[in-house]
Coordinates of C-alpha atoms in Angstrom, one line a residue:
M449 CA 87.0 53.8 159.5
C450 CA 87.3 57.4 160.7
I451 CA 86.7 60.3 158.2
R452 CA 88.7 63.3 159.3
D453 CA 88.4 67.0 158.5
R454 CA 90.9 68.3 156.0
P455 CA 94.3 69.0 157.6
A456 CA 94.9 72.6 158.5
F457 CA 97.8 72.9 156.1
I458 CA 95.6 71.9 153.2
A459 CA 92.7 74.2 154.1
A460 CA 95.0 77.2 154.6
T461 CA 96.7 77.1 151.3
G462 CA 93.6 77.3 149.1
G463 CA 93.2 73.6 148.3
A464 CA 95.2 70.5 147.5
W465 CA 94.6 67.1 145.8
M466 CA 96.5 63.9 146.5
H467 CA 96.6 61.8 143.3
D468 CA 98.7 58.8 144.4
V469 CA 100.2 57.3 147.6
T470 CA 102.9 54.7 148.4
V471 CA 104.6 53.3 151.5
Y472 CA 107.9 55.0 151.9
R473 CA 110.5 54.0 154.5
D474 CA 108.7 53.9 157.9
G475 CA 105.7 56.0 156.7
I476 CA 103.7 57.1 153.7
M477 CA 104.4 59.5 150.8
A478 CA 101.7 61.1 148.7
V479 CA 101.9 63.2 145.6
G480 CA 99.5 65.6 143.9
V481 CA 98.9 69.3 143.4
A482 CA 98.6 72.3 145.7
D483 CA 97.0 75.7 145.0
D484 CA 99.3 78.2 146.5
G485 CA 97.2 81.2 145.5
W486 CA 99.1 82.0 142.2
G487 CA 98.9 78.7 140.5
F488 CA 99.0 75.0 140.9
D489 CA 102.3 73.4 142.0
L490 CA 103.4 69.8 142.1
A491 CA 103.3 68.7 145.8
V492 CA 104.7 66.0 148.0
W493 CA 103.5 65.0 151.4
T494 CA 104.7 62.5 154.0
S495 CA 103.1 60.9 157.0
A496 CA 104.2 58.5 159.7
N497 CA 100.7 57.2 160.5
G498 CA 98.4 58.1 157.6
T499 CA 96.4 60.7 159.6
D500 CA 98.9 63.5 160.3
W501 CA 100.5 64.9 157.1
A502 CA 103.2 67.4 156.3
R503 CA 104.1 68.9 153.0
I504 CA 107.8 68.6 152.1
P505 CA 109.2 72.2 151.9
A506 CA 111.7 71.2 149.2
S507 CA 109.0 69.8 147.0
P508 CA 109.6 70.6 143.3
A509 CA 106.9 73.3 143.2
E510 CA 108.6 76.5 142.1
A511 CA 108.8 75.9 138.3
V512 CA 107.1 78.5 136.0
G513 CA 103.5 77.7 135.1
N514 CA 101.2 75.0 136.7
Q515 CA 102.4 71.5 137.5
T516 CA 100.7 68.4 138.8
A517 CA 101.9 65.0 140.0
D518 CA 99.8 62.0 138.9
A519 CA 101.7 59.0 140.1
I520 CA 104.6 57.8 142.3
V521 CA 106.7 54.7 142.3
L522 CA 109.5 53.5 144.5
T523 CA 112.8 52.4 142.9
P524 CA 115.9 51.0 144.8
D525 CA 117.4 54.5 144.3
G526 CA 114.5 56.5 145.6
P527 CA 111.0 57.7 144.7
V528 CA 110.1 58.8 141.1
V529 CA 107.1 61.1 140.4
V530 CA 105.4 61.7 137.0
G531 CA 102.8 64.1 135.8
W532 CA 102.6 67.2 133.6
A533 CA 103.2 70.9 133.5
D534 CA 101.8 73.9 131.6
W535 CA 104.0 75.5 129.0
P536 CA 105.5 78.6 130.6
D537 CA 104.5 80.8 127.6
G538 CA 100.8 80.4 128.6
N539 CA 99.6 78.9 125.3
G540 CA 97.8 76.0 127.1
G541 CA 100.1 73.2 126.0
L542 CA 101.2 70.4 128.3
D543 CA 104.6 68.9 128.9
A544 CA 105.4 65.6 130.4
L545 CA 107.1 66.0 133.8
W546 CA 109.1 63.7 136.0
S547 CA 110.8 64.2 139.4
Y548 CA 113.3 62.1 141.3
S549 CA 114.6 62.1 144.8
T550 CA 117.2 60.0 146.6
D551 CA 116.0 60.9 150.1
G552 CA 112.4 62.2 149.7
S553 CA 113.3 65.8 150.4
A554 CA 115.6 67.1 147.6
W555 CA 114.1 66.7 144.2
L556 CA 115.4 66.8 140.7
T557 CA 112.7 67.8 138.2
A558 CA 112.7 67.8 134.4
I559 CA 110.1 68.7 131.8
S560 CA 109.9 67.3 128.3
P561 CA 110.8 69.9 125.6
E562 CA 108.7 68.2 122.8
A563 CA 106.2 70.1 120.8
G564 CA 102.5 69.3 121.3
D565 CA 100.7 68.0 124.4
Q566 CA 102.3 65.3 126.5
A567 CA 101.3 64.0 130.0
M568 CA 102.6 61.2 132.1
L569 CA 99.6 59.7 134.0
D570 CA 101.1 56.6 135.7
V571 CA 104.5 54.9 136.3
A572 CA 105.8 51.5 137.2
W573 CA 109.1 49.9 138.1
V574 CA 109.4 46.8 135.9
D575 CA 112.3 44.4 136.1
G576 CA 114.8 47.2 136.8
T577 CA 113.3 49.7 134.3
L578 CA 111.0 52.6 134.7
L579 CA 107.9 52.7 132.4
A580 CA 105.7 55.8 132.3
V581 CA 102.4 56.0 130.4
G582 CA 100.1 58.7 129.2
F583 CA 99.3 60.5 126.0
D584 CA 101.0 62.6 123.3
Q585 CA 99.0 65.0 121.2
E586 CA 100.8 66.4 118.2
I587 CA 100.5 69.9 116.8
E588 CA 98.9 69.8 113.4
D589 CA 99.2 72.8 111.1
G590 CA 100.5 74.8 114.1
T591 CA 97.3 74.4 116.2
F592 CA 96.0 72.0 118.9
D593 CA 92.9 70.0 118.3
R594 CA 91.2 70.3 121.7
A595 CA 88.5 67.9 120.7
G596 CA 91.0 65.1 121.1
G597 CA 92.1 64.7 117.5
G598 CA 95.6 63.4 117.1
Q599 CA 95.9 62.2 120.6
D600 CA 98.1 59.0 120.8
G601 CA 98.8 56.7 123.7
A602 CA 102.4 57.1 124.8
V603 CA 105.0 55.1 126.7
W604 CA 108.3 56.5 128.1
V605 CA 111.2 54.3 129.2
S606 CA 114.1 55.1 131.5
F607 CA 116.9 52.9 132.9
D608 CA 117.9 55.4 135.5
P609 CA 115.5 57.2 138.0
S610 CA 117.3 60.5 137.2
G611 CA 116.6 60.1 133.5
P612 CA 116.8 60.5 130.6
W613 CA 113.5 59.1 129.3
T614 CA 112.9 57.8 125.8
K615 CA 109.4 57.9 124.2
V616 CA 108.3 54.6 122.6
E617 CA 106.3 55.2 119.4
P618 CA 105.1 52.0 117.8
D619 CA 103.1 52.4 114.6
F620 CA 99.9 51.2 116.1
L621 CA 100.0 54.2 118.5
V622 CA 101.1 56.8 116.0
D623 CA 98.0 56.8 113.8
D624 CA 94.7 58.5 113.2
Q625 CA 93.1 56.5 116.0
I626 CA 92.6 58.3 119.3
E627 CA 94.2 56.5 122.3
R628 CA 95.3 57.2 125.8
I629 CA 97.0 55.0 128.3
D630 CA 96.0 55.7 131.9
G631 CA 97.4 52.9 134.0
I632 CA 100.3 50.5 134.3
T633 CA 101.4 47.7 136.7
A634 CA 104.2 45.3 136.8
F635 CA 103.2 41.6 136.2
G636 CA 106.3 39.4 136.8
D637 CA 109.0 40.7 134.4
T638 CA 106.4 42.2 132.1
A639 CA 103.9 45.1 132.4
V640 CA 100.2 45.5 131.8
L641 CA 98.9 48.8 130.4
V642 CA 95.3 49.9 130.3
G643 CA 93.3 52.8 128.9
G644 CA 91.0 53.4 126.0
Q645 CA 90.9 53.9 122.2
E646 CA 88.7 54.9 119.5
G647 CA 86.7 51.8 118.3
P648 CA 84.3 50.9 115.6
M649 CA 81.3 52.0 117.6
D650 CA 82.6 54.3 120.3
F651 CA 85.6 54.8 122.7
D652 CA 86.5 51.3 123.9
V653 CA 88.5 49.6 126.7
A654 CA 92.1 49.0 125.6
V655 CA 94.9 46.8 127.0
W656 CA 98.5 46.6 126.0
L657 CA 101.4 44.4 127.2
W658 CA 105.0 45.2 127.5
D659 CA 108.0 42.9 127.6
F660 CA 111.7 43.6 127.0
D661 CA 111.9 41.1 124.1
G662 CA 108.9 42.3 122.0
G663 CA 108.3 45.8 123.4
L664 CA 104.7 47.1 123.4
R665 CA 101.9 45.2 121.8
P666 CA 98.1 45.6 121.9
V667 CA 95.7 42.9 123.2
E668 CA 93.1 42.3 120.6
Q669 CA 89.7 41.1 122.0
D670 CA 86.4 41.5 120.3
S671 CA 84.5 41.9 123.6
F672 CA 86.3 45.2 124.2
A673 CA 84.2 46.8 121.5
V674 CA 80.7 47.6 122.9
A675 CA 78.0 50.2 122.4
G676 CA 78.6 53.2 124.5
A677 CA 81.9 54.8 125.6
E678 CA 84.0 53.1 128.3
W679 CA 87.7 52.9 129.2
L680 CA 90.1 51.7 131.9
E681 CA 91.9 54.0 134.3
S682 CA 93.9 51.9 136.7
V683 CA 95.2 48.3 137.1
A684 CA 96.6 46.2 139.9
V685 CA 97.7 42.6 140.5
V686 CA 95.9 40.9 143.4
D687 CA 97.0 37.4 144.4
G688 CA 98.2 36.7 140.9
L689 CA 95.0 38.1 139.2
I690 CA 95.2 41.2 137.1
V691 CA 92.3 43.6 137.9
A692 CA 91.6 46.7 135.8
V693 CA 89.0 49.3 136.6
G694 CA 87.5 52.3 134.8
R695 CA 84.3 53.9 133.9
R696 CA 81.4 53.7 131.4
V697 CA 79.3 56.6 130.3
A698 CA 75.9 56.0 132.0
T699 CA 72.6 55.9 130.2
D700 CA 71.9 59.5 131.1
G701 CA 74.9 60.5 128.9
A702 CA 76.3 62.8 131.6
S703 CA 77.5 60.6 134.5
F704 CA 79.6 57.4 134.8
D705 CA 79.4 53.9 136.1
L706 CA 82.3 51.9 137.5
I707 CA 83.5 49.0 135.3
A708 CA 86.1 46.2 136.0
W709 CA 87.9 43.5 134.0
S710 CA 90.1 40.7 135.1
S711 CA 92.7 38.4 133.6
T712 CA 95.1 35.7 134.7
D713 CA 97.7 36.3 132.0
G714 CA 97.0 39.7 130.5
L715 CA 96.0 38.1 127.2
V716 CA 92.4 37.0 127.8
W717 CA 90.1 39.3 129.8
E718 CA 86.7 38.8 131.4
P719 CA 84.3 41.5 132.6
V720 CA 83.7 41.6 136.3
T721 CA 80.3 42.2 137.9
V722 CA 80.7 45.3 140.0
G723 CA 77.4 45.3 141.8
T724 CA 73.9 46.6 141.1
P725 CA 72.5 49.1 141.0
P726 CA 75.5 51.4 140.6
A727 CA 75.8 54.5 142.7
P728 CA 75.2 57.8 140.9
D729 CA 78.1 59.1 138.9
E730 CA 81.0 56.7 139.8
R731 CA 84.4 58.0 138.9
V732 CA 87.5 55.8 139.5
V733 CA 90.8 57.4 140.4
A734 CA 93.1 54.5 141.3
A735 CA 93.2 50.8 142.3
T736 CA 95.7 49.0 144.4
A737 CA 96.3 45.6 146.1
A738 CA 96.0 45.3 149.8
G739 CA 96.9 41.7 150.6
R740 CA 94.3 39.6 148.8
T741 CA 91.9 42.5 148.4
I742 CA 91.5 45.0 145.5
V743 CA 90.9 48.5 146.8
V744 CA 89.5 51.1 144.3
V745 CA 89.2 54.8 145.2
G746 CA 87.3 57.6 143.5
S747 CA 84.0 59.3 143.9
A748 CA 80.3 58.6 143.7
D749 CA 77.6 61.2 143.5
G750 CA 80.2 63.9 144.2
S751 CA 81.6 62.4 147.4
A752 CA 84.7 60.3 148.1
A753 CA 84.1 56.6 147.5
V754 CA 85.9 53.3 148.1
W755 CA 85.1 49.9 146.6
T756 CA 86.7 46.7 147.7
A757 CA 86.6 43.1 146.5
V758 CA 88.3 39.8 147.2
P759 CA 88.8 37.9 143.9

């Protein structure tokens, strides 16, 4: 492995972060956010070899306020990007954002007009349908509760890459319990969603399943409720095994340890031994399958980190 310096185009613009990457045509496409000196813009990059990157000039980056892209998925009609944007009026609220392209260069971008905070954090193409996941935080009495009160997990569905999207709001998500859904992956003709929710003792691991007959339903498992806060942030299918990764608040109360769970069917989950001792402050960003290997990327002790395992 060769660790390269930051490309000149990233260093020159004041900073950039890639949040997700996918194979696209004969190369690679990455999405994230770039600091252009007057705010943060949703950004798209392409590469033919994974080492030399170019930002697409026609990236959907000129909207008012700040925007970021959190995830990308390929559909038969082209790539779809999801993320969030600041409200243009500067009151600090967030709007769900999605963007679609047929050729990777010209993008159609839309922002949710709903009141409150919404953010799309991940997206999957499941049996001909787009599913995006994230959170929806309602306005209560005209104000936001920045401590997290009122935050519900959210799922959006679209049957067309260009939209529109419909938000799914089952009763078990629209309640007084705090949830957020951070990751989603296709599993056959269904989907597995992961995140966290307020539990009897602390913030706990949470898993949901989606199918087109029954819609969204939670996976109930007593072992998800443990002392100490932990949650899942990404999920992938490796050689038929579902592997979800996330973080646990470490014993010092200020840093995190990597955690992982696995399942053969999405209904019954087992904790995975990650390795001991953990590195200082492990923060997961994403997981993906590479053949029969699960690859997890993030940071440890303030530096980039990669974990791999063969189930």
